[in-house]
Coordinates of C-alpha atoms and ligand atoms in Angstrom, one line a residue:
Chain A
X13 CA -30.8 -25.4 34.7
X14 CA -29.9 -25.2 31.0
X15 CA -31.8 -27.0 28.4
X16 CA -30.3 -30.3 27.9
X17 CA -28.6 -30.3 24.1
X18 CA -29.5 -33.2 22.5
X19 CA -26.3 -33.4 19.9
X20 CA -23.8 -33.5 22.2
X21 CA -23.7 -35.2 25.4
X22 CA -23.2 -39.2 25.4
X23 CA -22.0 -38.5 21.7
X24 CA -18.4 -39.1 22.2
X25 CA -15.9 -41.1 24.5
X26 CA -12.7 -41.2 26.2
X27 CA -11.0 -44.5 24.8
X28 CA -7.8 -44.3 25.7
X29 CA -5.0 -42.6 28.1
X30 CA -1.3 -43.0 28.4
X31 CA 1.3 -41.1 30.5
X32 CA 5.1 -40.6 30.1
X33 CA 6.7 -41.1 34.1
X34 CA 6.1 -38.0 36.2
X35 CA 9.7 -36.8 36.9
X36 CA 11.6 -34.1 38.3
X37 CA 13.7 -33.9 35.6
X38 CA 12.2 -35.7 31.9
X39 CA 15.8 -34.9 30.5
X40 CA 13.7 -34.9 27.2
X41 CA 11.9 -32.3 25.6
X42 CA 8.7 -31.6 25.3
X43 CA 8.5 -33.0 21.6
X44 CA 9.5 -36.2 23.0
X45 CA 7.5 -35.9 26.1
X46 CA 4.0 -35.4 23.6
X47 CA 4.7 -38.2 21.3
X48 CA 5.2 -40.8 24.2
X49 CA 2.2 -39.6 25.7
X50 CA 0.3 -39.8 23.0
X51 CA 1.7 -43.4 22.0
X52 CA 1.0 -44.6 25.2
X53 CA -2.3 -43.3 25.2
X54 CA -3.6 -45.0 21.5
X55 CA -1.1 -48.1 22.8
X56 CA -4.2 -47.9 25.5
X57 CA -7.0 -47.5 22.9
X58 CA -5.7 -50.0 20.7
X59 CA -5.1 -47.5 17.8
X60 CA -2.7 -46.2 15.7
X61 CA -1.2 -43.2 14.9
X62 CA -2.9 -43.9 11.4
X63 CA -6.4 -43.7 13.0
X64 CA -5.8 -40.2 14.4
X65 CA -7.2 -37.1 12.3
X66 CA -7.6 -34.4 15.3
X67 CA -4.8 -33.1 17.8
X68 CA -5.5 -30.7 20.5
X69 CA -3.2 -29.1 23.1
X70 CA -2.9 -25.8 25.6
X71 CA 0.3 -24.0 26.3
X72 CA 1.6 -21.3 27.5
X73 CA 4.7 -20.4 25.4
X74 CA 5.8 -24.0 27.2
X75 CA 5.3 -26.7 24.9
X76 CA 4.9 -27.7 21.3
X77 CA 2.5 -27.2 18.8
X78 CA -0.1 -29.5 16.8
X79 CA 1.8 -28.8 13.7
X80 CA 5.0 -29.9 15.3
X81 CA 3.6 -33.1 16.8
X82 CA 1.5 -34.4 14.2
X83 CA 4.3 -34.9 11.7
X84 CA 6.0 -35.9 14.1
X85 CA 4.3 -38.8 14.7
X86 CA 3.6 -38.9 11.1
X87 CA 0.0 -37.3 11.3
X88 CA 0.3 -35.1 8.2
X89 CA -3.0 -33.8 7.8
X90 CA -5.4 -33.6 10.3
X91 CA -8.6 -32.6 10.0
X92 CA -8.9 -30.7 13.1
X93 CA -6.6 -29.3 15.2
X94 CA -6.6 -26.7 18.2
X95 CA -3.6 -24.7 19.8
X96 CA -5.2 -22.9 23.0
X97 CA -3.1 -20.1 24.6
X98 CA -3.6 -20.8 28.5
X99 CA -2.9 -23.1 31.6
X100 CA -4.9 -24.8 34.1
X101 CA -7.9 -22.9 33.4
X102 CA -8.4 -24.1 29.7
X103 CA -7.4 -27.4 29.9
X104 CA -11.1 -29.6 30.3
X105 CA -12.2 -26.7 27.3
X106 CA -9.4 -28.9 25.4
X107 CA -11.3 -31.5 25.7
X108 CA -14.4 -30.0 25.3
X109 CA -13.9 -28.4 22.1
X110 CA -11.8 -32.3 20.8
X111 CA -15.7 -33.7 22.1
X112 CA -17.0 -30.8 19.9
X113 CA -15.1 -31.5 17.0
X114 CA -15.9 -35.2 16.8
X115 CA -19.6 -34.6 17.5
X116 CA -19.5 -32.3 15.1
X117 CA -18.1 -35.4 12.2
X118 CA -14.8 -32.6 11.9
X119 CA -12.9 -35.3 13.2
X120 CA -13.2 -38.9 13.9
X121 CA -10.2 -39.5 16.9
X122 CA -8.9 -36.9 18.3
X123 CA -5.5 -37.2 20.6
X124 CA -5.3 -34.4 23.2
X125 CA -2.2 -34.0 24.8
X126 CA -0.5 -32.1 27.3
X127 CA 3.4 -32.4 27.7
X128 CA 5.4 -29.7 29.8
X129 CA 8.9 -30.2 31.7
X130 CA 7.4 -27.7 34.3
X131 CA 10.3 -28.1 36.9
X132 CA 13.6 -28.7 34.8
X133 CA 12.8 -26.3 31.7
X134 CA 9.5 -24.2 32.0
X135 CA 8.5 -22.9 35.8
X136 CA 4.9 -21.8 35.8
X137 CA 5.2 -17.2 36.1
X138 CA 7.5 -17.4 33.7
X139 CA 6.4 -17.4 30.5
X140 CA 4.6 -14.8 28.7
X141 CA 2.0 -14.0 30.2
X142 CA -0.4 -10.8 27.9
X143 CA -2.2 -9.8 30.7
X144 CA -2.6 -6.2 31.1
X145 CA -3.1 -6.8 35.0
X146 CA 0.5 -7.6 35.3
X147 CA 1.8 -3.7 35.2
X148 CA -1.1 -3.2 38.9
X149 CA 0.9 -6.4 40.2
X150 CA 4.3 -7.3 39.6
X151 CA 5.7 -4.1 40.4
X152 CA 4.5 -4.7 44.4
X153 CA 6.3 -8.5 43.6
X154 CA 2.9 -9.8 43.0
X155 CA 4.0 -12.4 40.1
X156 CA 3.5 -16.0 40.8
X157 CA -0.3 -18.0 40.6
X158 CA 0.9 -19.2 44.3
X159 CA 0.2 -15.6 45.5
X160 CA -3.1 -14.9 44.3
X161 CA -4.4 -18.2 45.4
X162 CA -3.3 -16.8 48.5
X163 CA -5.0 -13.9 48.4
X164 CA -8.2 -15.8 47.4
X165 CA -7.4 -18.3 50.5
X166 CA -7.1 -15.2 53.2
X167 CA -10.1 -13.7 52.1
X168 CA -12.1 -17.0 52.7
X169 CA -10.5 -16.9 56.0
X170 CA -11.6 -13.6 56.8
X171 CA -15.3 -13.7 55.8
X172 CA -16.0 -17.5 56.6
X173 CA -13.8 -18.6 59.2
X174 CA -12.0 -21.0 57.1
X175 CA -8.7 -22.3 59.2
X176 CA -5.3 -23.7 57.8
X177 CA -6.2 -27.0 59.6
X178 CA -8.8 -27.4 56.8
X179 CA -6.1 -26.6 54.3
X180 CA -4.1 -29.1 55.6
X181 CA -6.7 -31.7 55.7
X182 CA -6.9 -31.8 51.9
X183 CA -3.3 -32.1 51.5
X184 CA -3.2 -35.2 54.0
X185 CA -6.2 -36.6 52.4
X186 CA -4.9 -36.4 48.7
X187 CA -1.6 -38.0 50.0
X188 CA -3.3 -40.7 51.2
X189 CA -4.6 -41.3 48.0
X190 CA -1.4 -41.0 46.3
X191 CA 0.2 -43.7 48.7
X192 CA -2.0 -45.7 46.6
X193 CA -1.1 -44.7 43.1
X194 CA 2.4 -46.0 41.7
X195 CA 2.7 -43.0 39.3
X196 CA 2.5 -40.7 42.2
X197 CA 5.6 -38.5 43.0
X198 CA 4.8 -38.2 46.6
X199 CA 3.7 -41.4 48.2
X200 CA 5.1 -41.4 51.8
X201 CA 1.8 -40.7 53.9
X202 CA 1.9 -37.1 55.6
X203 CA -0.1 -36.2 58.9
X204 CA -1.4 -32.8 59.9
X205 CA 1.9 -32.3 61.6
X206 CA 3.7 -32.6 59.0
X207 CA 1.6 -29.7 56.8
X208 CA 1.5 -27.3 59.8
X209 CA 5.6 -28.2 60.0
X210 CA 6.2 -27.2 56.4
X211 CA 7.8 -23.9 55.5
X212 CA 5.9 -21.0 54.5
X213 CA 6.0 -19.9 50.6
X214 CA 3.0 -17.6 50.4
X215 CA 0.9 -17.3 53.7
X216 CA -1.2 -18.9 54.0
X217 CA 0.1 -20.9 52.0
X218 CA 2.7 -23.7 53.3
X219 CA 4.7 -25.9 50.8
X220 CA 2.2 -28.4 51.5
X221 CA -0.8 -26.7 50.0
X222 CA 1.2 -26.3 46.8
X223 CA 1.3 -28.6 43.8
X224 CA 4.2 -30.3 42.7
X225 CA 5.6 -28.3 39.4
X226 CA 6.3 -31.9 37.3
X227 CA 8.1 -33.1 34.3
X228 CA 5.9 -35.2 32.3
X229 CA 3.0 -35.4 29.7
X230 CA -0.6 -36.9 29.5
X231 CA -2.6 -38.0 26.8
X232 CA -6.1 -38.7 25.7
X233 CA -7.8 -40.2 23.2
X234 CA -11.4 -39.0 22.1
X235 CA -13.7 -40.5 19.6
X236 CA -17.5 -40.6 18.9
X237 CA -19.5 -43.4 21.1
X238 CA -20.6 -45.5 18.7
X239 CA -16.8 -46.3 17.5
X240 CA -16.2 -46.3 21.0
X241 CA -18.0 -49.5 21.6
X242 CA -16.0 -51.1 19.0
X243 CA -12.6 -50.7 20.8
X244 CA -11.0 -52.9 23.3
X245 CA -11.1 -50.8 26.4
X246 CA -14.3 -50.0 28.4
X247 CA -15.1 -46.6 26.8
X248 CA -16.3 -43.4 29.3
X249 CA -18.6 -41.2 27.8
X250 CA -18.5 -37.4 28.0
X251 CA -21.8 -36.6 29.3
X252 CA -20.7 -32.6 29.3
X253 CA -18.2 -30.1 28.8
X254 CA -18.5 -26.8 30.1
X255 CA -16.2 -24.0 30.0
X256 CA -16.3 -19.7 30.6
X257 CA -18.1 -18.0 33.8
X258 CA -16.0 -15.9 36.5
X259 CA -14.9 -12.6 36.5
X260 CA -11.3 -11.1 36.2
X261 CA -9.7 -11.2 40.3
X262 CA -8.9 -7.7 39.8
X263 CA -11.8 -6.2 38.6
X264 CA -12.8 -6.5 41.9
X265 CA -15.1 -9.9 41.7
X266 CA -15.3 -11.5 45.4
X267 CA -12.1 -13.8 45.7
X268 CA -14.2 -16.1 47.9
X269 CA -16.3 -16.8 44.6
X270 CA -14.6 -19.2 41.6
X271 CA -15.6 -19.0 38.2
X272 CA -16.8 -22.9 38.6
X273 CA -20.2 -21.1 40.4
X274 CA -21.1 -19.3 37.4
X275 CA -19.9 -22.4 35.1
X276 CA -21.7 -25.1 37.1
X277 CA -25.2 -25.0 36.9
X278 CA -24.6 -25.3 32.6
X279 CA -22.4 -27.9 33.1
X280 CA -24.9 -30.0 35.0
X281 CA -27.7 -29.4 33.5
X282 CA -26.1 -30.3 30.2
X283 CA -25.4 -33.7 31.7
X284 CA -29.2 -33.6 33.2
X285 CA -27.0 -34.7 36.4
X286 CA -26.7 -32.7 40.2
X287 CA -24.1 -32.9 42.6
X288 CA -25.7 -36.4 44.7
X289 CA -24.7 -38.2 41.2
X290 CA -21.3 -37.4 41.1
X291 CA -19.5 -40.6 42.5
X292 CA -15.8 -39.2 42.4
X293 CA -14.4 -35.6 41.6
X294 CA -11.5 -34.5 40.5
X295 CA -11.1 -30.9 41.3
X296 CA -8.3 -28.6 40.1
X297 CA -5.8 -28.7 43.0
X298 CA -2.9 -26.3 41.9
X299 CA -3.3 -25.2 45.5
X300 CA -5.3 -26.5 48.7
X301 CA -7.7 -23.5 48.7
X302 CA -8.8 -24.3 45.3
X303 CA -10.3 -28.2 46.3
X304 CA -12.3 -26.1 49.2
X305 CA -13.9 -23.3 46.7
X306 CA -14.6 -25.8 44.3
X307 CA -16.4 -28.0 47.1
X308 CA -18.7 -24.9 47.4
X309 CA -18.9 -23.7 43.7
X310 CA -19.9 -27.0 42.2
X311 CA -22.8 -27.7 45.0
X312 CA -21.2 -30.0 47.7
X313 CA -21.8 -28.0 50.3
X314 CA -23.1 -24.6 50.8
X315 CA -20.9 -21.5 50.2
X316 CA -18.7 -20.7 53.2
X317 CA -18.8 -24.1 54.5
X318 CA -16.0 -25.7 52.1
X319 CA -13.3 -25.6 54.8
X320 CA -15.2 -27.8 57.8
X321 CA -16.5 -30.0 54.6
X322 CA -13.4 -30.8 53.0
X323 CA -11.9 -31.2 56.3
X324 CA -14.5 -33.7 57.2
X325 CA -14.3 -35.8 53.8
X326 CA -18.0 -35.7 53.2
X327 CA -19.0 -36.0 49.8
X328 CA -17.6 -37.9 46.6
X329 CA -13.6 -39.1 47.1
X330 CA -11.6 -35.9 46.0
X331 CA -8.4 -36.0 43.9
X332 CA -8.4 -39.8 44.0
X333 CA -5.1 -40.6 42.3
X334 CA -3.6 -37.9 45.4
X335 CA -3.8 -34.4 42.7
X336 CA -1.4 -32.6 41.4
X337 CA -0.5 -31.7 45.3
X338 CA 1.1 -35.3 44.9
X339 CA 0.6 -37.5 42.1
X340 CA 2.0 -34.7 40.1
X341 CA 1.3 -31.4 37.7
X342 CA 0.1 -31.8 34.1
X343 CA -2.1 -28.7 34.3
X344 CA -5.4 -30.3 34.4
X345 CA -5.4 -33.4 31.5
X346 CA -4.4 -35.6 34.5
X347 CA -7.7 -35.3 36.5
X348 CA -9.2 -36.3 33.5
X349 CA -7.0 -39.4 32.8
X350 CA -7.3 -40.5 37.0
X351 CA -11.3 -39.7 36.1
X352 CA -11.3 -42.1 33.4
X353 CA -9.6 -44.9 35.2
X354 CA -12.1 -44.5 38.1
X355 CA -15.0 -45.2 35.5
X356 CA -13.6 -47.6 33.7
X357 CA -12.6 -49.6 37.0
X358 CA -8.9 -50.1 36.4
X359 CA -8.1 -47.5 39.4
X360 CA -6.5 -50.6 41.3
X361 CA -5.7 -50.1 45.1
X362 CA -7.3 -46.4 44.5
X363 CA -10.5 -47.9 42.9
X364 CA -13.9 -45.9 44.1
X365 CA -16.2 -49.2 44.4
X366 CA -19.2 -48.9 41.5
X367 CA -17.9 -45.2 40.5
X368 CA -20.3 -44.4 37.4
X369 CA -20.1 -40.4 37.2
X370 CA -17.4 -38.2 37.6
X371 CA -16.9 -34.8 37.6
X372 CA -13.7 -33.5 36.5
X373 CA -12.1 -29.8 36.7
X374 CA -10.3 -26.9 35.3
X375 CA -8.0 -24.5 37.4
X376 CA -11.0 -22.3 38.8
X377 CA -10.9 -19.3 37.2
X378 CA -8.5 -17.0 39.4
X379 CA -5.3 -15.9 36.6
X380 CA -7.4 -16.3 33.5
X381 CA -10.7 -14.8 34.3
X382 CA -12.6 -18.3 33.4
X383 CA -12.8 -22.2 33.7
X384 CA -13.8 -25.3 32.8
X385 CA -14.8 -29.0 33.6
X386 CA -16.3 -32.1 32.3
X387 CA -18.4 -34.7 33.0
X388 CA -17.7 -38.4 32.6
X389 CA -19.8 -41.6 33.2
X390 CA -19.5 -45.1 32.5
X391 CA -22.0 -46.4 29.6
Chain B
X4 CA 15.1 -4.1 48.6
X5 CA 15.4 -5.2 45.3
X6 CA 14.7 -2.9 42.4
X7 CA 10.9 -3.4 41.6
X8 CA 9.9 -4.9 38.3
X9 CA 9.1 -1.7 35.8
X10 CA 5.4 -1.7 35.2
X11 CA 5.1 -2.0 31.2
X12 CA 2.0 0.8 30.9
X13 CA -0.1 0.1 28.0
X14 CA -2.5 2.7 25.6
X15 CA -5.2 2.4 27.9
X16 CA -3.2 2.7 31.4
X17 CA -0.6 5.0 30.4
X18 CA -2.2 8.0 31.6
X19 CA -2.9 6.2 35.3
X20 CA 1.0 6.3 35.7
X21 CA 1.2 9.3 34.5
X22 CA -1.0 10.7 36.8
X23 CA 0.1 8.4 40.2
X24 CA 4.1 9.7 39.1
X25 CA 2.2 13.1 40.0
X26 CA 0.8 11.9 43.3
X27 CA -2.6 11.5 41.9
X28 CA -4.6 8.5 42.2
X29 CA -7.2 8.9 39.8
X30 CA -10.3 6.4 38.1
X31 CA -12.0 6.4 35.1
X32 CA -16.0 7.8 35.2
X33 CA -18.0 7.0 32.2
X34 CA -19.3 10.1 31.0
X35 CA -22.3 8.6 30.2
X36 CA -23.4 6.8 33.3
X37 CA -21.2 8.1 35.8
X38 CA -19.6 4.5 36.7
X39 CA -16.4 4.5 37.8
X40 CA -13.7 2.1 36.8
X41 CA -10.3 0.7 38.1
X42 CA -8.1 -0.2 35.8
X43 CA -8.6 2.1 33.0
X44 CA -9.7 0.5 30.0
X45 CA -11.7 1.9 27.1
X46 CA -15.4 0.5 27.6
X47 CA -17.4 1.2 30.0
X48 CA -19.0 -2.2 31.7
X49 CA -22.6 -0.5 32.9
X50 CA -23.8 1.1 29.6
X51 CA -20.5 0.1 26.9
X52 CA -19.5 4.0 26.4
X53 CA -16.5 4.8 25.5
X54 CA -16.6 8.2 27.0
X55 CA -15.0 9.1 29.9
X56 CA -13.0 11.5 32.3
X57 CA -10.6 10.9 34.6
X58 CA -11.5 11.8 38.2
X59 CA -9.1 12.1 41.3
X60 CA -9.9 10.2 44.2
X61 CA -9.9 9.6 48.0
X62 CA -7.3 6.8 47.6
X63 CA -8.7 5.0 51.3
X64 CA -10.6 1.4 51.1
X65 CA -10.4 -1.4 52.8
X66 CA -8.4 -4.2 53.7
X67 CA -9.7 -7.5 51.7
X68 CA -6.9 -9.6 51.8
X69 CA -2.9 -10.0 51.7
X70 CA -0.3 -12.2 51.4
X71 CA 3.2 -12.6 53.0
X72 CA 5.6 -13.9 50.5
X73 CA 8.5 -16.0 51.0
X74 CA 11.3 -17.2 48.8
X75 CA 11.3 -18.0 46.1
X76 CA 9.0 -15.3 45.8
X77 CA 10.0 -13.4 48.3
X78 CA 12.0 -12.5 51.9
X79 CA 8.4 -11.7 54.0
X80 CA 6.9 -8.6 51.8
X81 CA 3.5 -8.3 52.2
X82 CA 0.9 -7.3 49.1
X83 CA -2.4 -6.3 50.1
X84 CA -5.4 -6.4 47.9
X85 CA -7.7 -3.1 49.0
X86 CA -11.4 -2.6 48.2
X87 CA -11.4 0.9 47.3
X88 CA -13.7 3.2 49.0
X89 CA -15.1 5.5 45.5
X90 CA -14.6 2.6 43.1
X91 CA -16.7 -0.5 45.5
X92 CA -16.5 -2.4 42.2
X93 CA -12.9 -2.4 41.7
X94 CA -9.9 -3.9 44.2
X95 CA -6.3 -2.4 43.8
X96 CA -2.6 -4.5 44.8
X97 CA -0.4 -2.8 46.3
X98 CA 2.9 -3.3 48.7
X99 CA 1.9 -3.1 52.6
X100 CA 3.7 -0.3 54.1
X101 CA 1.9 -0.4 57.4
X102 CA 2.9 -1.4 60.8
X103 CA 2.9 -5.7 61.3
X104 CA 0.3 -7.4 59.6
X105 CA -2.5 -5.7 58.2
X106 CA -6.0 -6.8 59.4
X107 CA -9.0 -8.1 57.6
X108 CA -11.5 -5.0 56.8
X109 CA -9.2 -2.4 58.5
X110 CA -8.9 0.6 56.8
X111 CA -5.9 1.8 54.6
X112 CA -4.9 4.6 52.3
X113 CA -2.0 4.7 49.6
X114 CA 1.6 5.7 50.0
X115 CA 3.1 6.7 47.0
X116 CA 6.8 6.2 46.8
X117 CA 8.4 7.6 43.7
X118 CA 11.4 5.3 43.0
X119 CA 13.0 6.9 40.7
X120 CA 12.4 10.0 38.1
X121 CA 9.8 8.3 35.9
X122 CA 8.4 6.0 38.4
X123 CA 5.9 6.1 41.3
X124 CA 4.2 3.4 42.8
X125 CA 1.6 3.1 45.1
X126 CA 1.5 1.4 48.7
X127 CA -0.5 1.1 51.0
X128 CA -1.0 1.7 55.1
X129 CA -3.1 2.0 58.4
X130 CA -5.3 5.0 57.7
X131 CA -6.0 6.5 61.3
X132 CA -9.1 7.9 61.0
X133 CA -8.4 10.3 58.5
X134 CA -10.9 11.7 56.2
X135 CA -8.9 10.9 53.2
X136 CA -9.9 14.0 51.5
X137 CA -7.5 15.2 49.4
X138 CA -7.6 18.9 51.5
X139 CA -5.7 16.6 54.0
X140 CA -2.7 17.9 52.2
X141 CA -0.4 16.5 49.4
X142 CA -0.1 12.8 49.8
X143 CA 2.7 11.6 51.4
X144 CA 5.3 11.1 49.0
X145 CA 8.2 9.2 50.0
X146 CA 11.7 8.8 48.7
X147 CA 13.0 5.4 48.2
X148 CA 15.7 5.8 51.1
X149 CA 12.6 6.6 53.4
X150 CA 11.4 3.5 52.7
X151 CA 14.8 1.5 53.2
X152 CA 15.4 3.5 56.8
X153 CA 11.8 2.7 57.8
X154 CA 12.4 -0.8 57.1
X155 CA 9.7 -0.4 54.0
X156 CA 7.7 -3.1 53.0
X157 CA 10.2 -5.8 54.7
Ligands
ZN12 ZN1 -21.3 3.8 31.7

């Protein structure tokens, strides 16, 4: 385990969250998209604009800037700011780093934000994408994160067994819990039948073990503890924030290992927590395959065994608010927001009775070589 | 078949197209510690040298993984990912030019199909017990309408 850091965990909170709708179409863009989110999400904390002096956000050539959405919402100045290049894989570093910042007296409140019209504007593959690994790939048609996940998926097959039945377990499960979320885009409760029915888009991968590329935006609002405990809403501190570990997918790492194995053992040891204390997780679902891995990589079950365990539902509730397999896709921010809710107890139908730590995660490190992943408790 | 997306070669890959558009699969091997590498890139991971050589290989590995794509991504191709045999460390994508499905850990060795005058790509099939040495002859370079009439990579 890593030495515990005594300046940063417990230092800061999570007082606020807001959402635009989850849509298939926003017919807004993603300007508008940020600053509702964001409005929403101080209308939450019971602050203003005014009180904000740090923005963060992560894009991928799909979205708008700190610069453009502070004055914007008439945040001229502030005092810290971040514009990460990536997707899923960066986005609980985001929050990490807005954590860092305010530990660190940069910033006092920091707002980050994630707003992307991901199904009518910006499909995910599309946009820029630097990587020097494209030129091995996408001349074979190997172009979309759907793919690789695959790959990752049949080699877990191969070496552990691992069946489509436990796939489709996770996908069931998660709708389940979206039946019981009203912001969810997929509510109608699905059976196994129903995944094994669905077409194929990238075997082994059906349409059912894919997330559900969403309009919409997500905000959060991050300040230090102590001001925390002066706001209206039951604040959730960040007991950690972890990001890095993995290795690149090409460079020939084993698919059947995530980045989050590398990443874990820092991340809870920062929060002086293990696996038995996590009450709920919300684990990066861009694709079935990637709840199992995670299962294994952050110590739920041993490695190999991720596909009988998920299917059994052992462990902490998964995906509680039903994942971005179907409440919808805002590349990560959104397991943190449905994290928060849990802990502060205003989950409603969804609610994980006397949830106190959660554990929270980035996509697992198979495009971007790397990942990341909070924990959260209640004070 | 649909015209494949141009690789966009960069200063440190350039020369592995160059060299695969010859029907040469070649790796990098550090000059100082003899590590081989896949892709090419300019440091090596072992002992951080920069020097190296390029060195022509037995393209045969194994089968790790693969994927069947379907639309929107695709009309049934297959794209294997293949532990190669010299370079352990290093996997390699490729298009599955083999018979069915490929099989976890069976063995496979590249196909290179040169598409057009400045562009080979590599594939990949069943290797049936041969040695992959390159004394098995030149590797089998096939035109693009060999691939079509074979039904290619589907
Ligand atoms: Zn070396």
């Amino acid at each position: 385990m890593a030495k515990r850091l005594l300046n940063f965990p417990d230092r800061t909170a999570v007082v606020g969250v807001g959402y635009t709708p989850f849509t298939k179409d926003s017919q807004v863009s993603t300007l508008t998209l940020a600053c509702r989110a964001i409005m929403a999400a101080l209308a939450d904390a019971g602050l203003d604009p005014s009180d904000v002096d740090g923005l963060a956000t992560h894009r991928v050539g799909d979205s708008v800037a700190p610069s453009l959405v502070g004055p914007a919402l008439g945040i001229d100045d502030p005092s810290w700011y971040l514009d990460q290049f990536g997707g899923g894989s960066v986005s609980h570093a985001v929050a990490g780093q807005a954590a860092l910042a305010v530990a660190a007296g940069l910033a006092d409140t920091v707002v980050f934000y994630r707003a992307i019209n991901a199904r009518s504007e910006f499909r995910m593959g599309q946009a820029a994408n630097p990587s020097p690994e494209v030129q091995y790939q996408a001349p074979y048609g190997l172009t979309a994160p759907v793919q690789h996940f695959a790959l990752a998926a049949r080699a877990h097959m191969l070496k552990y067994g691992t069946t489509e039945e436990h796939l489709g377990r996770i996908a069931v499960r998660q709708r389940a819990h979206a039946a019981k979320n009203p912001r969810a885009l997929m509510r109608t409760p699905i059976t196994l039948d129903d995944y094994l029915a669905s077409r194929w888009i990238a075997e082994p991968f059906r349409l059912l073990d894919c997330c559900l590329e969403t309009d919409g935006a997500c905000a959060l609002v991050i300040t230090t503890a102590e001001r925390a405990r002066s706001l209206h809403r039951t604040p959730v501190l960040i007991s950690a924030a972890a990001w890095g570990g993995g290795q690149s997918f090409l460079s020939g790492a084993d698919p059947t290992v995530s980045a989050a194995a590398t990443l874990a053992p820092r991340l809870y040891g920062m929060a002086g927590l293990t696996p038995a204390d996590v009450d709920v997780a919300q684990l990066y679902d861009c694709f079935t395959y990637s709840v199992l891995v995670q299962l294994e990589d952050y110590g739920f079950c041993a490695k190999g065994e991720g596909g009988p365990f998920a299917a059994s539902g052992e462990g902490p509730p998964v995906n509680t608010h039903g994942g971005f397999l179907s409440e919808g896709y805002v590349h990560g921010i959104n397991h943190i927001a449905e994290a928060v809710s849990q802990l502060r107890g205003d989950a409603g139908d969804r609610q994980v009775p006397g949830a106190r730590v959660a554990l929270s995660t980035s996509q697992p490190g198979y495009i971007l070589p790397a990942t990341s992943a909070l924990i959260l408790r209640s004070p | 078949m649909p015209a494949p997306t141009r690789p966009t070669p960069d200063r440190d890959s350039r020369e592995w197209w160059e060299r695969v558009a010859l029907g040469e699969f070649a790796v990098q091997e550090c000059e100082g510690c003899g590590l081989r590498r896949f892709p090419s890139r300019a440091f090596c991971v072992r002992c951080r040298g920069e020097g190296r050589r390029w060195v022509a290989i037995r393209p045969v590995g194994t089968v790790e993984s693969w994927v069947v794509s379907h639309r929107p991504f695709g009309q049934g191709e297959i794209v294997v990912t293949i532990r190669l045999d010299e370079v352990p460390d290093a996997v390699v994508h490729g298009s599955w030019e083999g018979t069915g499905e490929p099989e976890g850990g069976s063995r496979a060795r590249a196909v290179f199909t040169a598409v057009d005058d400045t562009l080979t790509l590599v594939g990949w099939r069943e290797d049936h017990g041969a040695t992959g040495t390159l004394e098995d002859g030149p590797l089998a370079t096939r035109s693009v309408s060999d691939v079509r009439s074979s039904g290619g990579a589907g």
